XYZ file of C-alpha atoms in Angstrom:
175
model
C -25.643 24.243 -28.224
C -25.392 21.183 -26.425
C -28.104 22.506 -23.687
C -30.625 22.767 -27.374
C -30.046 19.316 -28.150
C -29.902 18.064 -24.317
C -33.470 19.184 -24.575
C -33.709 17.599 -27.407
C -32.740 13.868 -26.729
C -34.686 14.327 -23.562
C -37.936 14.841 -24.898
C -37.393 12.037 -27.869
C -36.174 9.424 -25.272
C -39.230 9.797 -22.877
C -41.270 9.573 -26.369
C -39.774 6.197 -25.771
C -41.527 6.225 -22.400
C -44.134 7.427 -22.878
C -46.958 4.049 -23.423
C -45.147 2.514 -20.806
C -45.544 4.897 -18.011
C -47.993 7.141 -16.183
C -45.762 9.974 -16.077
C -42.063 11.330 -17.219
C -40.719 14.098 -15.438
C -37.784 15.726 -16.653
C -35.288 17.238 -12.825
C -31.982 17.513 -12.475
C -29.481 20.502 -13.704
C -30.263 19.526 -17.161
C -33.140 21.718 -16.876
C -31.290 24.725 -16.224
C -28.896 26.419 -18.572
C -27.300 27.971 -16.042
C -26.284 24.440 -14.277
C -25.583 22.571 -17.420
C -22.324 21.785 -18.426
C -20.644 19.199 -21.012
C -20.780 16.473 -18.434
C -24.470 16.608 -16.776
C -26.065 14.000 -17.116
C -30.167 13.830 -18.226
C -31.968 12.638 -15.111
C -36.097 11.610 -15.254
C -38.017 10.511 -12.456
C -40.654 8.021 -14.269
C -44.014 6.816 -12.962
C -45.431 3.077 -13.236
C -48.647 2.033 -12.474
C -46.447 -1.625 -11.256
C -44.015 -1.272 -8.651
C -40.251 -0.689 -10.090
C -37.466 -3.213 -7.937
C -34.607 -0.726 -8.710
C -35.256 2.859 -8.230
C -32.038 4.044 -10.543
C -31.575 3.026 -14.111
C -28.709 3.852 -16.371
C -28.829 4.637 -20.423
C -27.123 6.501 -22.581
C -29.167 7.828 -25.557
C -27.612 10.731 -28.075
C -24.210 10.345 -26.147
C -26.096 11.360 -22.998
C -25.865 9.389 -19.798
C -29.276 9.481 -18.641
C -30.150 8.715 -15.215
C -34.154 7.494 -14.533
C -35.147 7.528 -11.083
C -38.545 5.073 -11.489
C -40.635 4.020 -9.091
C -44.135 2.642 -9.284
C -47.304 5.042 -8.232
C -48.101 3.813 -4.730
C -44.515 4.143 -4.162
C -44.117 7.577 -5.159
C -46.525 8.609 -3.115
C -45.299 6.846 -0.388
C -41.781 8.624 -1.294
C -43.653 12.002 -1.382
C -45.256 11.295 1.949
C -41.874 10.647 3.839
C -40.660 13.592 2.060
C -38.315 12.124 0.352
C -35.998 14.823 -1.389
C -35.850 14.165 -5.092
C -39.809 13.600 -4.928
C -40.961 17.362 -3.624
C -38.293 18.921 -6.015
C -39.648 17.166 -8.964
C -43.430 18.511 -7.515
C -41.820 21.932 -7.089
C -39.387 21.961 -9.812
C -39.558 19.327 -12.583
C -40.530 19.684 -16.533
C -43.119 17.444 -17.136
C -43.200 15.811 -20.404
C -46.082 13.031 -19.850
C -48.643 12.761 -17.563
C -52.131 10.684 -17.331
C -52.540 13.074 -14.214
C -51.103 11.599 -11.817
C -48.283 13.929 -11.402
C -50.953 16.947 -11.132
C -52.733 15.390 -8.554
C -50.115 14.890 -6.516
C -48.843 18.933 -7.120
C -52.072 20.087 -6.282
C -52.112 17.713 -2.681
C -48.877 19.841 -1.991
C -46.921 17.921 -0.376
C -44.301 19.053 2.166
C -40.974 18.352 3.738
C -40.722 15.947 6.290
C -37.487 15.300 8.980
C -36.701 12.797 6.957
C -36.181 15.633 4.486
C -33.448 16.761 6.047
C -32.217 13.755 6.924
C -32.315 12.213 3.417
C -29.975 15.360 2.127
C -27.284 15.357 4.995
C -26.806 11.392 4.052
C -26.491 12.561 0.189
C -23.975 14.974 1.495
C -21.936 12.257 3.519
C -22.302 10.190 0.861
C -20.745 12.420 -1.850
C -17.857 13.592 0.985
C -16.878 9.703 1.175
C -16.893 9.300 -2.630
C -14.554 12.227 -3.021
C -12.547 10.793 -0.517
C -12.324 7.445 -2.640
C -11.423 9.585 -5.525
C -8.633 11.689 -3.908
C -6.062 9.889 -5.604
C -7.446 8.405 -9.151
C -9.122 11.444 -10.321
C -8.873 15.683 -9.357
C -11.993 16.156 -11.312
C -14.458 13.170 -9.781
C -12.940 14.702 -6.193
C -13.732 17.940 -6.663
C -17.147 17.176 -8.543
C -18.047 15.024 -4.997
C -16.593 17.854 -3.027
C -19.064 20.438 -4.803
C -22.281 18.155 -4.948
C -21.554 17.184 -1.275
C -21.530 21.204 -0.404
C -25.011 21.368 -2.236
C -26.633 19.183 -0.389
C -25.302 19.956 2.713
C -27.010 23.744 1.599
C -30.143 22.289 1.053
C -30.128 20.572 3.778
C -29.606 23.841 6.475
C -32.047 25.782 3.826
C -34.396 23.608 4.433
C -34.067 23.503 8.311
C -33.888 27.517 8.449
C -36.021 28.952 5.701
C -38.643 25.385 5.130
C -37.207 25.873 1.639
C -36.607 23.694 -0.727
C -33.974 24.797 -3.604
C -33.176 23.330 -6.652
C -30.413 24.436 -8.437
C -27.077 26.214 -7.614
C -28.361 30.018 -8.199
C -31.300 29.040 -6.114
C -28.741 28.258 -3.029
C -26.515 30.950 -3.582
C -29.216 33.364 -3.515
């Protein structure tokens, strides 16, 4: 099935990045069969020794879109201290594909969400609502996808504020 093919593609693609990176972590819906769809991209967090200029890179590999969230080691640690959600989610739920020890060391520190974590999720949700508005007359699929993403991010912000819990995946949000 496509989920298993995606897992193999992630592993193989990560193998290509191993030599130049400190760690590679699979994140997002491609980790969970219940959230994975035929339109899912493959998301990776890649940490490098040196700072990187662009934090997001898009590539294609074996008919999959790959989104790479990338940072230098010090940028990554700073983002964790600030409570940037994607990095906290990666620490809690990500699947480590390669680690020279930096990721596990940061995981052991036990970073906590901050007020900025909630603000960032609200900002992302607002961006998705804006995206939905722009897609309304262009593509019904993109419109509803953006609305779903906005609802997910608003839900994450509310769950974090009310329960102090970082959640990932549709099932975790519903429960």
